[in-house]
Amino acid sequence: MNIILLGAPGAGKGTQARNLVEKRGMVQLSTGDMLRAARTSGTEMGKRVAEVMDRGELVTDEIVIGLIGEALDSASASGGVIFDGFPRTLAQADALGGLLGEKGLALDGVIELRVDDEALVDRITGRFTCGNCGEVYHDRTKPTKVAGQCDVCGSTDLQRRADDNEDSLRQRLMEYYKKTSPLIGYYHAKGDLHVVDGLAPVAEVEAAIAAALKA
Ligand code: ADP
Ligand code: AMP
Protein backbone atom coordinates (compact mmCIF):
# COMPACT_ATOMS: atom_id res chain seq x y z
CA MET A 1 0.00 0.00 0.00
CA ASN A 2 1.44 3.37 -1.05
CA ILE A 3 -0.05 6.52 0.45
CA ILE A 4 0.47 10.26 0.70
CA LEU A 5 0.06 12.15 3.99
CA LEU A 6 -0.98 15.68 3.13
CA GLY A 7 -1.36 18.52 5.61
CA ALA A 8 0.02 21.82 6.84
CA PRO A 9 3.22 21.93 8.92
CA GLY A 10 2.41 20.42 12.31
CA ALA A 11 -0.69 18.58 11.11
CA GLY A 12 0.72 15.30 12.43
CA LYS A 13 2.12 13.70 9.26
CA GLY A 14 5.40 12.57 10.80
CA THR A 15 3.67 11.25 13.94
CA GLN A 16 1.23 9.16 11.90
CA ALA A 17 3.92 8.03 9.47
CA ARG A 18 5.97 6.63 12.36
CA ASN A 19 2.92 4.66 13.55
CA LEU A 20 2.41 3.19 10.11
CA VAL A 21 6.09 2.26 9.86
CA GLU A 22 6.02 0.54 13.24
CA LYS A 23 2.71 -1.27 12.82
CA ARG A 24 2.66 -2.10 9.12
CA GLY A 25 6.29 -2.30 8.05
CA MET A 26 5.87 0.57 5.64
CA VAL A 27 8.71 2.92 4.71
CA GLN A 28 8.46 6.67 5.43
CA LEU A 29 9.82 8.94 2.72
CA SER A 30 9.99 12.43 4.18
CA THR A 31 11.56 15.03 1.91
CA GLY A 32 11.97 17.31 4.96
CA ASP A 33 14.06 14.62 6.71
CA MET A 34 16.09 14.03 3.54
CA LEU A 35 16.81 17.75 3.17
CA ARG A 36 17.78 18.08 6.84
CA ALA A 37 20.12 15.09 6.46
CA ALA A 38 21.73 16.79 3.43
CA ARG A 39 22.24 19.94 5.53
CA THR A 40 23.78 18.05 8.41
CA SER A 41 26.18 16.14 6.19
CA GLY A 42 27.16 19.43 4.54
CA THR A 43 26.59 18.39 0.91
CA GLU A 44 26.54 21.13 -1.76
CA MET A 45 22.80 20.69 -2.11
CA GLY A 46 22.37 20.82 1.69
CA LYS A 47 24.20 24.15 1.82
CA ARG A 48 22.08 25.55 -1.02
CA VAL A 49 18.74 24.67 0.61
CA ALA A 50 19.57 25.64 4.22
CA GLU A 51 18.56 29.30 3.99
CA VAL A 52 15.45 28.55 1.96
CA MET A 53 14.29 26.05 4.60
CA ASP A 54 15.01 28.40 7.51
CA ARG A 55 12.96 31.11 5.81
CA GLY A 56 10.08 28.63 5.55
CA GLU A 57 10.00 28.61 1.76
CA LEU A 58 9.81 25.58 -0.49
CA VAL A 59 12.99 24.27 -2.10
CA THR A 60 12.88 23.70 -5.86
CA ASP A 61 10.75 20.95 -7.38
CA GLU A 62 13.82 19.64 -9.19
CA ILE A 63 15.69 18.93 -5.93
CA VAL A 64 12.86 17.16 -4.11
CA ILE A 65 11.72 15.18 -7.14
CA GLY A 66 15.33 14.00 -7.53
CA LEU A 67 15.47 12.94 -3.87
CA ILE A 68 12.21 11.00 -4.10
CA GLY A 69 13.23 9.34 -7.36
CA GLU A 70 16.42 8.00 -5.74
CA ALA A 71 14.70 6.90 -2.52
CA LEU A 72 11.78 5.20 -4.24
CA ASP A 73 13.96 2.53 -5.84
CA SER A 74 14.89 0.90 -2.54
CA ALA A 75 11.69 1.81 -0.68
CA SER A 76 9.34 0.24 -3.22
CA ALA A 77 10.54 -3.26 -2.25
CA SER A 78 9.07 -2.75 1.26
CA GLY A 79 5.56 -3.23 2.63
CA GLY A 80 4.51 0.10 1.12
CA VAL A 81 5.60 3.70 1.00
CA ILE A 82 4.32 6.69 2.98
CA PHE A 83 5.03 9.98 1.24
CA ASP A 84 5.36 12.51 4.08
CA GLY A 85 5.66 16.16 3.03
CA PHE A 86 5.83 15.24 -0.65
CA PRO A 87 4.32 16.23 -3.03
CA ARG A 88 3.92 19.90 -2.08
CA THR A 89 3.24 21.41 -5.51
CA LEU A 90 1.19 20.36 -8.55
CA ALA A 91 4.43 19.82 -10.49
CA GLN A 92 5.64 17.45 -7.75
CA ALA A 93 2.30 15.60 -7.80
CA ASP A 94 2.55 15.10 -11.57
CA ALA A 95 6.15 13.94 -11.23
CA LEU A 96 5.18 11.46 -8.52
CA GLY A 97 2.42 10.06 -10.75
CA GLY A 98 5.02 9.57 -13.49
CA LEU A 99 7.56 7.92 -11.15
CA LEU A 100 4.98 5.51 -9.72
CA GLY A 101 3.75 4.67 -13.23
CA GLU A 102 7.30 3.93 -14.45
CA LYS A 103 7.87 1.57 -11.54
CA GLY A 104 4.48 -0.12 -11.88
CA LEU A 105 3.39 1.09 -8.42
CA ALA A 106 -0.11 2.21 -7.43
CA LEU A 107 -1.15 5.13 -5.25
CA ASP A 108 -3.66 3.66 -2.81
CA GLY A 109 -4.84 6.82 -1.11
CA VAL A 110 -4.14 10.38 -0.05
CA ILE A 111 -4.90 11.29 3.55
CA GLU A 112 -5.43 14.97 4.27
CA LEU A 113 -4.86 15.70 7.97
CA ARG A 114 -6.97 18.78 8.60
CA VAL A 115 -5.97 21.03 11.51
CA ASP A 116 -6.74 24.71 12.09
CA ASP A 117 -3.96 27.31 12.12
CA GLU A 118 -4.11 28.13 15.84
CA ALA A 119 -3.46 24.54 16.80
CA LEU A 120 -0.56 24.45 14.36
CA VAL A 121 1.24 27.34 16.07
CA ASP A 122 0.98 25.53 19.40
CA ARG A 123 2.10 22.22 17.92
CA ILE A 124 5.07 23.63 16.03
CA THR A 125 6.40 25.87 18.79
CA GLY A 126 6.22 22.95 21.29
CA ARG A 127 7.71 20.28 19.02
CA PHE A 128 11.03 18.52 19.63
CA THR A 129 12.40 15.27 18.27
CA CYS A 130 14.96 12.66 19.16
CA GLY A 131 18.07 13.17 17.03
CA ASN A 132 18.85 9.47 17.27
CA CYS A 133 15.60 7.62 16.50
CA GLY A 134 13.35 10.44 15.24
CA GLU A 135 10.58 10.07 17.85
CA VAL A 136 8.38 13.19 17.85
CA TYR A 137 7.51 14.95 21.15
CA HIS A 138 5.66 18.04 22.34
CA ASP A 139 6.45 20.15 25.43
CA ARG A 140 2.90 19.98 26.74
CA THR A 141 1.00 17.19 24.99
CA LYS A 142 3.77 14.60 24.68
CA PRO A 143 6.75 15.29 26.95
CA THR A 144 9.41 12.63 27.54
CA LYS A 145 8.81 10.48 30.64
CA VAL A 146 12.29 11.30 31.96
CA ALA A 147 13.31 14.92 31.32
CA GLY A 148 15.92 15.21 28.58
CA GLN A 149 15.83 11.55 27.57
CA CYS A 150 14.05 9.85 24.66
CA ASP A 151 11.41 7.30 25.81
CA VAL A 152 12.09 5.05 22.83
CA CYS A 153 15.88 4.80 22.57
CA GLY A 154 17.17 6.56 25.70
CA SER A 155 19.19 9.12 23.73
CA THR A 156 19.71 12.55 25.29
CA ASP A 157 20.10 14.15 21.84
CA LEU A 158 16.72 15.93 21.82
CA GLN A 159 16.49 18.60 19.15
CA ARG A 160 14.35 21.53 18.05
CA ARG A 161 14.20 22.47 14.38
CA ALA A 162 15.63 25.83 13.28
CA ASP A 163 12.40 26.54 11.37
CA ASP A 164 10.05 25.69 14.26
CA ASN A 165 9.43 29.29 15.29
CA GLU A 166 6.41 31.51 14.75
CA ASP A 167 7.91 33.65 11.95
CA SER A 168 9.03 30.72 9.85
CA LEU A 169 5.74 28.94 10.52
CA ARG A 170 3.75 31.91 9.14
CA GLN A 171 5.78 31.67 5.93
CA ARG A 172 5.42 27.88 5.79
CA LEU A 173 1.66 28.21 6.20
CA MET A 174 1.54 30.78 3.39
CA GLU A 175 3.49 28.39 1.16
CA TYR A 176 1.10 25.61 2.14
CA TYR A 177 -2.04 27.54 1.23
CA LYS A 178 -0.57 28.97 -1.99
CA LYS A 179 1.26 25.98 -3.39
CA THR A 180 0.24 22.78 -1.58
CA SER A 181 -3.47 23.16 -0.82
CA PRO A 182 -4.36 22.93 -4.57
CA LEU A 183 -3.33 19.27 -4.24
CA ILE A 184 -6.47 18.69 -2.16
CA GLY A 185 -8.62 19.42 -5.23
CA TYR A 186 -6.20 17.55 -7.49
CA TYR A 187 -6.45 14.30 -5.52
CA HIS A 188 -10.15 14.76 -4.80
CA ALA A 189 -10.79 14.93 -8.56
CA LYS A 190 -8.80 11.71 -9.00
CA GLY A 191 -10.95 10.01 -6.33
CA ASP A 192 -7.94 9.42 -4.04
CA LEU A 193 -8.61 11.92 -1.22
CA HIS A 194 -9.67 11.03 2.33
CA VAL A 195 -10.07 13.88 4.81
CA VAL A 196 -9.23 13.05 8.43
CA ASP A 197 -9.73 15.31 11.47
CA GLY A 198 -6.14 15.95 12.54
CA LEU A 199 -7.28 17.76 15.70
CA ALA A 200 -8.37 14.47 17.29
CA PRO A 201 -5.99 12.65 19.68
CA VAL A 202 -3.15 10.72 17.99
CA ALA A 203 -4.80 7.28 18.48
CA GLU A 204 -8.10 8.50 17.00
CA VAL A 205 -6.33 9.97 13.98
CA GLU A 206 -4.57 6.64 13.54
CA ALA A 207 -7.91 4.77 13.63
CA ALA A 208 -9.48 7.22 11.18
CA ILE A 209 -6.61 6.69 8.75
CA ALA A 210 -6.99 2.91 9.00
CA ALA A 211 -10.74 3.23 8.39
CA ALA A 212 -10.21 5.51 5.40
CA LEU A 213 -7.76 3.07 3.86
CA LYS A 214 -9.91 0.07 4.89
CA ALA A 215 -6.76 -1.71 5.97
P1 ADP B 1 4.11 17.28 10.73
O1 ADP B 1 5.00 16.09 10.40
O2 ADP B 1 2.82 17.27 9.97
O3 ADP B 1 4.82 18.58 10.63
P2 ADP B 1 4.30 16.24 13.49
O4 ADP B 1 3.88 14.82 13.38
O5 ADP B 1 5.77 16.51 13.63
O6 ADP B 1 3.68 17.11 12.27
O7 ADP B 1 3.51 16.88 14.72
C1 ADP B 1 3.72 18.23 15.13
C2 ADP B 1 3.56 18.34 16.65
O8 ADP B 1 2.22 18.07 17.00
C3 ADP B 1 4.43 17.35 17.44
O9 ADP B 1 4.92 18.00 18.60
C4 ADP B 1 3.47 16.20 17.80
O10 ADP B 1 3.81 15.58 19.02
C5 ADP B 1 2.14 16.95 17.89
N1 ADP B 1 0.99 16.13 17.43
C6 ADP B 1 0.94 15.31 16.34
N2 ADP B 1 -0.28 14.77 16.22
C7 ADP B 1 -1.04 15.25 17.25
C8 ADP B 1 -2.40 15.07 17.66
N3 ADP B 1 -3.24 14.28 16.97
N4 ADP B 1 -2.82 15.74 18.76
C9 ADP B 1 -1.98 16.55 19.45
N5 ADP B 1 -0.69 16.76 19.12
C10 ADP B 1 -0.22 16.13 18.02
P1 AMP C 1 8.96 19.37 6.68
O1 AMP C 1 9.97 18.57 7.45
O2 AMP C 1 8.09 18.52 5.81
O3 AMP C 1 8.17 20.30 7.57
O4 AMP C 1 9.80 20.29 5.68
C1 AMP C 1 10.72 21.25 6.15
C2 AMP C 1 11.15 22.18 5.00
O5 AMP C 1 11.82 21.42 3.99
C3 AMP C 1 10.01 22.90 4.27
O6 AMP C 1 9.60 24.08 4.92
C4 AMP C 1 10.68 23.19 2.91
O7 AMP C 1 11.60 24.26 3.00
C5 AMP C 1 11.48 21.90 2.69
N1 AMP C 1 10.69 20.85 1.99
C6 AMP C 1 10.34 19.63 2.49
N2 AMP C 1 9.65 18.91 1.59
C7 AMP C 1 9.54 19.70 0.48
C8 AMP C 1 8.91 19.55 -0.77
N3 AMP C 1 8.24 18.43 -1.10
N4 AMP C 1 9.00 20.58 -1.66
C9 AMP C 1 9.68 21.70 -1.37
N5 AMP C 1 10.28 21.93 -0.19
C10 AMP C 1 10.21 20.94 0.74
mmCIF file of C-alpha atoms and ligand atoms in Angstrom:
data_model
loop_
_atom_site.group_PDB
_atom_site.id
_atom_site.type_symbol
_atom_site.label_atom_id
_atom_site.label_comp_id
_atom_site.label_asym_id
_atom_site.label_seq_id
_atom_site.Cartn_x
_atom_site.Cartn_y
_atom_site.Cartn_z
ATOM 1 C CA MET A 1 0.000 0.000 0.000
ATOM 2 C CA ASN A 2 1.442 3.369 -1.046
ATOM 3 C CA ILE A 3 -0.051 6.524 0.453
ATOM 4 C CA ILE A 4 0.473 10.264 0.702
ATOM 5 C CA LEU A 5 0.061 12.153 3.985
ATOM 6 C CA LEU A 6 -0.981 15.685 3.128
ATOM 7 C CA GLY A 7 -1.360 18.521 5.608
ATOM 8 C CA ALA A 8 0.018 21.823 6.844
ATOM 9 C CA PRO A 9 3.225 21.930 8.918
ATOM 10 C CA GLY A 10 2.413 20.422 12.312
ATOM 11 C CA ALA A 11 -0.695 18.580 11.111
ATOM 12 C CA GLY A 12 0.717 15.301 12.427
ATOM 13 C CA LYS A 13 2.124 13.704 9.255
ATOM 14 C CA GLY A 14 5.399 12.575 10.805
ATOM 15 C CA THR A 15 3.674 11.252 13.937
ATOM 16 C CA GLN A 16 1.234 9.158 11.904
ATOM 17 C CA ALA A 17 3.924 8.034 9.468
ATOM 18 C CA ARG A 18 5.970 6.630 12.359
ATOM 19 C CA ASN A 19 2.920 4.664 13.551
ATOM 20 C CA LEU A 20 2.411 3.193 10.105
ATOM 21 C CA VAL A 21 6.095 2.256 9.864
ATOM 22 C CA GLU A 22 6.019 0.539 13.242
ATOM 23 C CA LYS A 23 2.712 -1.267 12.821
ATOM 24 C CA ARG A 24 2.657 -2.100 9.117
ATOM 25 C CA GLY A 25 6.289 -2.296 8.049
ATOM 26 C CA MET A 26 5.869 0.572 5.642
ATOM 27 C CA VAL A 27 8.711 2.921 4.705
ATOM 28 C CA GLN A 28 8.457 6.667 5.426
ATOM 29 C CA LEU A 29 9.819 8.939 2.716
ATOM 30 C CA SER A 30 9.994 12.432 4.184
ATOM 31 C CA THR A 31 11.564 15.028 1.909
ATOM 32 C CA GLY A 32 11.968 17.310 4.961
ATOM 33 C CA ASP A 33 14.062 14.616 6.712
ATOM 34 C CA MET A 34 16.093 14.030 3.539
ATOM 35 C CA LEU A 35 16.807 17.754 3.171
ATOM 36 C CA ARG A 36 17.776 18.078 6.840
ATOM 37 C CA ALA A 37 20.121 15.086 6.456
ATOM 38 C CA ALA A 38 21.732 16.794 3.432
ATOM 39 C CA ARG A 39 22.237 19.943 5.528
ATOM 40 C CA THR A 40 23.783 18.054 8.414
ATOM 41 C CA SER A 41 26.177 16.140 6.189
ATOM 42 C CA GLY A 42 27.158 19.427 4.539
ATOM 43 C CA THR A 43 26.593 18.388 0.906
ATOM 44 C CA GLU A 44 26.545 21.128 -1.761
ATOM 45 C CA MET A 45 22.804 20.687 -2.106
ATOM 46 C CA GLY A 46 22.374 20.817 1.689
ATOM 47 C CA LYS A 47 24.195 24.151 1.818
ATOM 48 C CA ARG A 48 22.078 25.549 -1.016
ATOM 49 C CA VAL A 49 18.737 24.669 0.608
ATOM 50 C CA ALA A 50 19.566 25.639 4.217
ATOM 51 C CA GLU A 51 18.560 29.297 3.995
ATOM 52 C CA VAL A 52 15.451 28.550 1.962
ATOM 53 C CA MET A 53 14.295 26.051 4.597
ATOM 54 C CA ASP A 54 15.014 28.396 7.507
ATOM 55 C CA ARG A 55 12.957 31.114 5.811
ATOM 56 C CA GLY A 56 10.082 28.635 5.549
ATOM 57 C CA GLU A 57 9.999 28.614 1.756
ATOM 58 C CA LEU A 58 9.811 25.580 -0.489
ATOM 59 C CA VAL A 59 12.994 24.275 -2.102
ATOM 60 C CA THR A 60 12.877 23.700 -5.858
ATOM 61 C CA ASP A 61 10.746 20.955 -7.375
ATOM 62 C CA GLU A 62 13.821 19.637 -9.188
ATOM 63 C CA ILE A 63 15.687 18.934 -5.929
ATOM 64 C CA VAL A 64 12.863 17.160 -4.106
ATOM 65 C CA ILE A 65 11.718 15.176 -7.141
ATOM 66 C CA GLY A 66 15.335 13.998 -7.529
ATOM 67 C CA LEU A 67 15.472 12.940 -3.871
ATOM 68 C CA ILE A 68 12.206 10.999 -4.099
ATOM 69 C CA GLY A 69 13.232 9.344 -7.364
ATOM 70 C CA GLU A 70 16.416 8.005 -5.738
ATOM 71 C CA ALA A 71 14.700 6.900 -2.520
ATOM 72 C CA LEU A 72 11.775 5.198 -4.238
ATOM 73 C CA ASP A 73 13.962 2.530 -5.842
ATOM 74 C CA SER A 74 14.892 0.902 -2.537
ATOM 75 C CA ALA A 75 11.685 1.813 -0.678
ATOM 76 C CA SER A 76 9.339 0.239 -3.221
ATOM 77 C CA ALA A 77 10.535 -3.256 -2.250
ATOM 78 C CA SER A 78 9.072 -2.751 1.262
ATOM 79 C CA GLY A 79 5.564 -3.231 2.632
ATOM 80 C CA GLY A 80 4.512 0.096 1.119
ATOM 81 C CA VAL A 81 5.598 3.697 1.005
ATOM 82 C CA ILE A 82 4.316 6.694 2.977
ATOM 83 C CA PHE A 83 5.030 9.985 1.236
ATOM 84 C CA ASP A 84 5.358 12.508 4.079
ATOM 85 C CA GLY A 85 5.656 16.158 3.033
ATOM 86 C CA PHE A 86 5.834 15.243 -0.647
ATOM 87 C CA PRO A 87 4.320 16.228 -3.030
ATOM 88 C CA ARG A 88 3.921 19.901 -2.076
ATOM 89 C CA THR A 89 3.235 21.412 -5.514
ATOM 90 C CA LEU A 90 1.194 20.358 -8.547
ATOM 91 C CA ALA A 91 4.434 19.815 -10.490
ATOM 92 C CA GLN A 92 5.643 17.450 -7.754
ATOM 93 C CA ALA A 93 2.301 15.599 -7.800
ATOM 94 C CA ASP A 94 2.546 15.103 -11.571
ATOM 95 C CA ALA A 95 6.152 13.943 -11.231
ATOM 96 C CA LEU A 96 5.178 11.456 -8.525
ATOM 97 C CA GLY A 97 2.418 10.063 -10.747
ATOM 98 C CA GLY A 98 5.022 9.571 -13.486
ATOM 99 C CA LEU A 99 7.559 7.917 -11.155
ATOM 100 C CA LEU A 100 4.980 5.507 -9.722
ATOM 101 C CA GLY A 101 3.751 4.667 -13.233
ATOM 102 C CA GLU A 102 7.305 3.932 -14.447
ATOM 103 C CA LYS A 103 7.872 1.569 -11.537
ATOM 104 C CA GLY A 104 4.479 -0.120 -11.876
ATOM 105 C CA LEU A 105 3.393 1.089 -8.419
ATOM 106 C CA ALA A 106 -0.109 2.206 -7.425
ATOM 107 C CA LEU A 107 -1.150 5.132 -5.251
ATOM 108 C CA ASP A 108 -3.659 3.661 -2.810
ATOM 109 C CA GLY A 109 -4.842 6.822 -1.106
ATOM 110 C CA VAL A 110 -4.139 10.380 -0.053
ATOM 111 C CA ILE A 111 -4.903 11.292 3.548
ATOM 112 C CA GLU A 112 -5.427 14.966 4.272
ATOM 113 C CA LEU A 113 -4.861 15.700 7.969
ATOM 114 C CA ARG A 114 -6.973 18.785 8.602
ATOM 115 C CA VAL A 115 -5.972 21.028 11.513
ATOM 116 C CA ASP A 116 -6.742 24.715 12.087
ATOM 117 C CA ASP A 117 -3.964 27.313 12.123
ATOM 118 C CA GLU A 118 -4.109 28.134 15.841
ATOM 119 C CA ALA A 119 -3.464 24.536 16.805
ATOM 120 C CA LEU A 120 -0.562 24.450 14.356
ATOM 121 C CA VAL A 121 1.239 27.335 16.068
ATOM 122 C CA ASP A 122 0.976 25.530 19.404
ATOM 123 C CA ARG A 123 2.103 22.216 17.921
ATOM 124 C CA ILE A 124 5.075 23.625 16.030
ATOM 125 C CA THR A 125 6.399 25.868 18.794
ATOM 126 C CA GLY A 126 6.221 22.952 21.285
ATOM 127 C CA ARG A 127 7.709 20.277 19.021
ATOM 128 C CA PHE A 128 11.026 18.525 19.633
ATOM 129 C CA THR A 129 12.397 15.272 18.270
ATOM 130 C CA CYS A 130 14.964 12.659 19.160
ATOM 131 C CA GLY A 131 18.066 13.172 17.031
ATOM 132 C CA ASN A 132 18.855 9.472 17.267
ATOM 133 C CA CYS A 133 15.598 7.623 16.499
ATOM 134 C CA GLY A 134 13.346 10.441 15.239
ATOM 135 C CA GLU A 135 10.583 10.067 17.854
ATOM 136 C CA VAL A 136 8.383 13.191 17.851
ATOM 137 C CA TYR A 137 7.508 14.946 21.146
ATOM 138 C CA HIS A 138 5.665 18.036 22.339
ATOM 139 C CA ASP A 139 6.454 20.148 25.429
ATOM 140 C CA ARG A 140 2.900 19.982 26.736
ATOM 141 C CA THR A 141 0.997 17.186 24.994
ATOM 142 C CA LYS A 142 3.771 14.597 24.678
ATOM 143 C CA PRO A 143 6.753 15.292 26.948
ATOM 144 C CA THR A 144 9.411 12.629 27.541
ATOM 145 C CA LYS A 145 8.807 10.481 30.637
ATOM 146 C CA VAL A 146 12.291 11.303 31.957
ATOM 147 C CA ALA A 147 13.306 14.921 31.318
ATOM 148 C CA GLY A 148 15.919 15.208 28.583
ATOM 149 C CA GLN A 149 15.827 11.549 27.573
ATOM 150 C CA CYS A 150 14.047 9.852 24.664
ATOM 151 C CA ASP A 151 11.410 7.302 25.805
ATOM 152 C CA VAL A 152 12.087 5.053 22.829
ATOM 153 C CA CYS A 153 15.880 4.803 22.568
ATOM 154 C CA GLY A 154 17.174 6.559 25.701
ATOM 155 C CA SER A 155 19.193 9.119 23.733
ATOM 156 C CA THR A 156 19.709 12.554 25.295
ATOM 157 C CA ASP A 157 20.099 14.147 21.842
ATOM 158 C CA LEU A 158 16.719 15.931 21.820
ATOM 159 C CA GLN A 159 16.493 18.601 19.145
ATOM 160 C CA ARG A 160 14.352 21.534 18.049
ATOM 161 C CA ARG A 161 14.195 22.475 14.378
ATOM 162 C CA ALA A 162 15.629 25.833 13.279
ATOM 163 C CA ASP A 163 12.402 26.544 11.368
ATOM 164 C CA ASP A 164 10.053 25.687 14.265
ATOM 165 C CA ASN A 165 9.429 29.294 15.293
ATOM 166 C CA GLU A 166 6.412 31.509 14.747
ATOM 167 C CA ASP A 167 7.914 33.654 11.945
ATOM 168 C CA SER A 168 9.030 30.715 9.854
ATOM 169 C CA LEU A 169 5.738 28.941 10.525
ATOM 170 C CA ARG A 170 3.752 31.912 9.139
ATOM 171 C CA GLN A 171 5.785 31.670 5.930
ATOM 172 C CA ARG A 172 5.421 27.883 5.793
ATOM 173 C CA LEU A 173 1.659 28.214 6.196
ATOM 174 C CA MET A 174 1.538 30.779 3.390
ATOM 175 C CA GLU A 175 3.488 28.393 1.163
ATOM 176 C CA TYR A 176 1.099 25.609 2.144
ATOM 177 C CA TYR A 177 -2.036 27.543 1.232
ATOM 178 C CA LYS A 178 -0.574 28.969 -1.989
ATOM 179 C CA LYS A 179 1.258 25.979 -3.392
ATOM 180 C CA THR A 180 0.240 22.783 -1.579
ATOM 181 C CA SER A 181 -3.471 23.156 -0.824
ATOM 182 C CA PRO A 182 -4.363 22.930 -4.569
ATOM 183 C CA LEU A 183 -3.334 19.270 -4.240
ATOM 184 C CA ILE A 184 -6.471 18.692 -2.164
ATOM 185 C CA GLY A 185 -8.617 19.421 -5.234
ATOM 186 C CA TYR A 186 -6.204 17.545 -7.492
ATOM 187 C CA TYR A 187 -6.453 14.297 -5.515
ATOM 188 C CA HIS A 188 -10.153 14.761 -4.800
ATOM 189 C CA ALA A 189 -10.788 14.926 -8.560
ATOM 190 C CA LYS A 190 -8.802 11.712 -9.001
ATOM 191 C CA GLY A 191 -10.946 10.012 -6.333
ATOM 192 C CA ASP A 192 -7.942 9.415 -4.038
ATOM 193 C CA LEU A 193 -8.611 11.923 -1.217
ATOM 194 C CA HIS A 194 -9.667 11.027 2.334
ATOM 195 C CA VAL A 195 -10.074 13.876 4.807
ATOM 196 C CA VAL A 196 -9.230 13.049 8.431
ATOM 197 C CA ASP A 197 -9.725 15.308 11.472
ATOM 198 C CA GLY A 198 -6.141 15.954 12.539
ATOM 199 C CA LEU A 199 -7.281 17.761 15.702
ATOM 200 C CA ALA A 200 -8.366 14.474 17.293
ATOM 201 C CA PRO A 201 -5.994 12.654 19.680
ATOM 202 C CA VAL A 202 -3.155 10.718 17.989
ATOM 203 C CA ALA A 203 -4.799 7.285 18.480
ATOM 204 C CA GLU A 204 -8.099 8.504 16.998
ATOM 205 C CA VAL A 205 -6.332 9.972 13.984
ATOM 206 C CA GLU A 206 -4.571 6.640 13.544
ATOM 207 C CA ALA A 207 -7.906 4.767 13.634
ATOM 208 C CA ALA A 208 -9.485 7.217 11.180
ATOM 209 C CA ILE A 209 -6.605 6.690 8.746
ATOM 210 C CA ALA A 210 -6.991 2.911 9.000
ATOM 211 C CA ALA A 211 -10.743 3.229 8.390
ATOM 212 C CA ALA A 212 -10.208 5.508 5.398
ATOM 213 C CA LEU A 213 -7.765 3.066 3.861
ATOM 214 C CA LYS A 214 -9.914 0.074 4.887
ATOM 215 C CA ALA A 215 -6.757 -1.708 5.967
HETATM 216 P P1 ADP B 1 4.113 17.275 10.730
HETATM 217 O O1 ADP B 1 5.004 16.088 10.399
HETATM 218 O O2 ADP B 1 2.823 17.268 9.969
HETATM 219 O O3 ADP B 1 4.817 18.581 10.635
HETATM 220 P P2 ADP B 1 4.305 16.243 13.486
HETATM 221 O O4 ADP B 1 3.882 14.819 13.382
HETATM 222 O O5 ADP B 1 5.768 16.506 13.626
HETATM 223 O O6 ADP B 1 3.677 17.111 12.267
HETATM 224 O O7 ADP B 1 3.508 16.880 14.723
HETATM 225 C C1 ADP B 1 3.716 18.233 15.128
HETATM 226 C C2 ADP B 1 3.564 18.341 16.652
HETATM 227 O O8 ADP B 1 2.218 18.069 17.000
HETATM 228 C C3 ADP B 1 4.432 17.347 17.443
HETATM 229 O O9 ADP B 1 4.919 17.998 18.604
HETATM 230 C C4 ADP B 1 3.466 16.205 17.796
HETATM 231 O O10 ADP B 1 3.814 15.581 19.021
HETATM 232 C C5 ADP B 1 2.139 16.945 17.894
HETATM 233 N N1 ADP B 1 0.985 16.132 17.435
HETATM 234 C C6 ADP B 1 0.937 15.313 16.336
HETATM 235 N N2 ADP B 1 -0.283 14.769 16.217
HETATM 236 C C7 ADP B 1 -1.039 15.250 17.246
HETATM 237 C C8 ADP B 1 -2.397 15.070 17.661
HETATM 238 N N3 ADP B 1 -3.241 14.282 16.974
HETATM 239 N N4 ADP B 1 -2.820 15.739 18.755
HETATM 240 C C9 ADP B 1 -1.976 16.546 19.447
HETATM 241 N N5 ADP B 1 -0.688 16.759 19.119
HETATM 242 C C10 ADP B 1 -0.221 16.128 18.023
HETATM 243 P P1 AMP B 2 8.957 19.367 6.683
HETATM 244 O O1 AMP B 2 9.967 18.574 7.455
HETATM 245 O O2 AMP B 2 8.090 18.516 5.814
HETATM 246 O O3 AMP B 2 8.175 20.304 7.566
HETATM 247 O O4 AMP B 2 9.802 20.286 5.676
HETATM 248 C C1 AMP B 2 10.724 21.252 6.150
HETATM 249 C C2 AMP B 2 11.150 22.178 5.004
HETATM 250 O O5 AMP B 2 11.818 21.419 3.991
HETATM 251 C C3 AMP B 2 10.011 22.897 4.268
HETATM 252 O O6 AMP B 2 9.599 24.078 4.921
HETATM 253 C C4 AMP B 2 10.677 23.189 2.912
HETATM 254 O O7 AMP B 2 11.597 24.258 3.003
HETATM 255 C C5 AMP B 2 11.485 21.900 2.688
HETATM 256 N N1 AMP B 2 10.691 20.847 1.993
HETATM 257 C C6 AMP B 2 10.341 19.633 2.492
HETATM 258 N N2 AMP B 2 9.650 18.908 1.591
HETATM 259 C C7 AMP B 2 9.539 19.699 0.484
HETATM 260 C C8 AMP B 2 8.909 19.549 -0.773
HETATM 261 N N3 AMP B 2 8.236 18.426 -1.100
HETATM 262 N N4 AMP B 2 9.002 20.579 -1.664
HETATM 263 C C9 AMP B 2 9.675 21.698 -1.368
HETATM 264 N N5 AMP B 2 10.276 21.927 -0.186
HETATM 265 C C10 AMP B 2 10.214 20.940 0.741
#
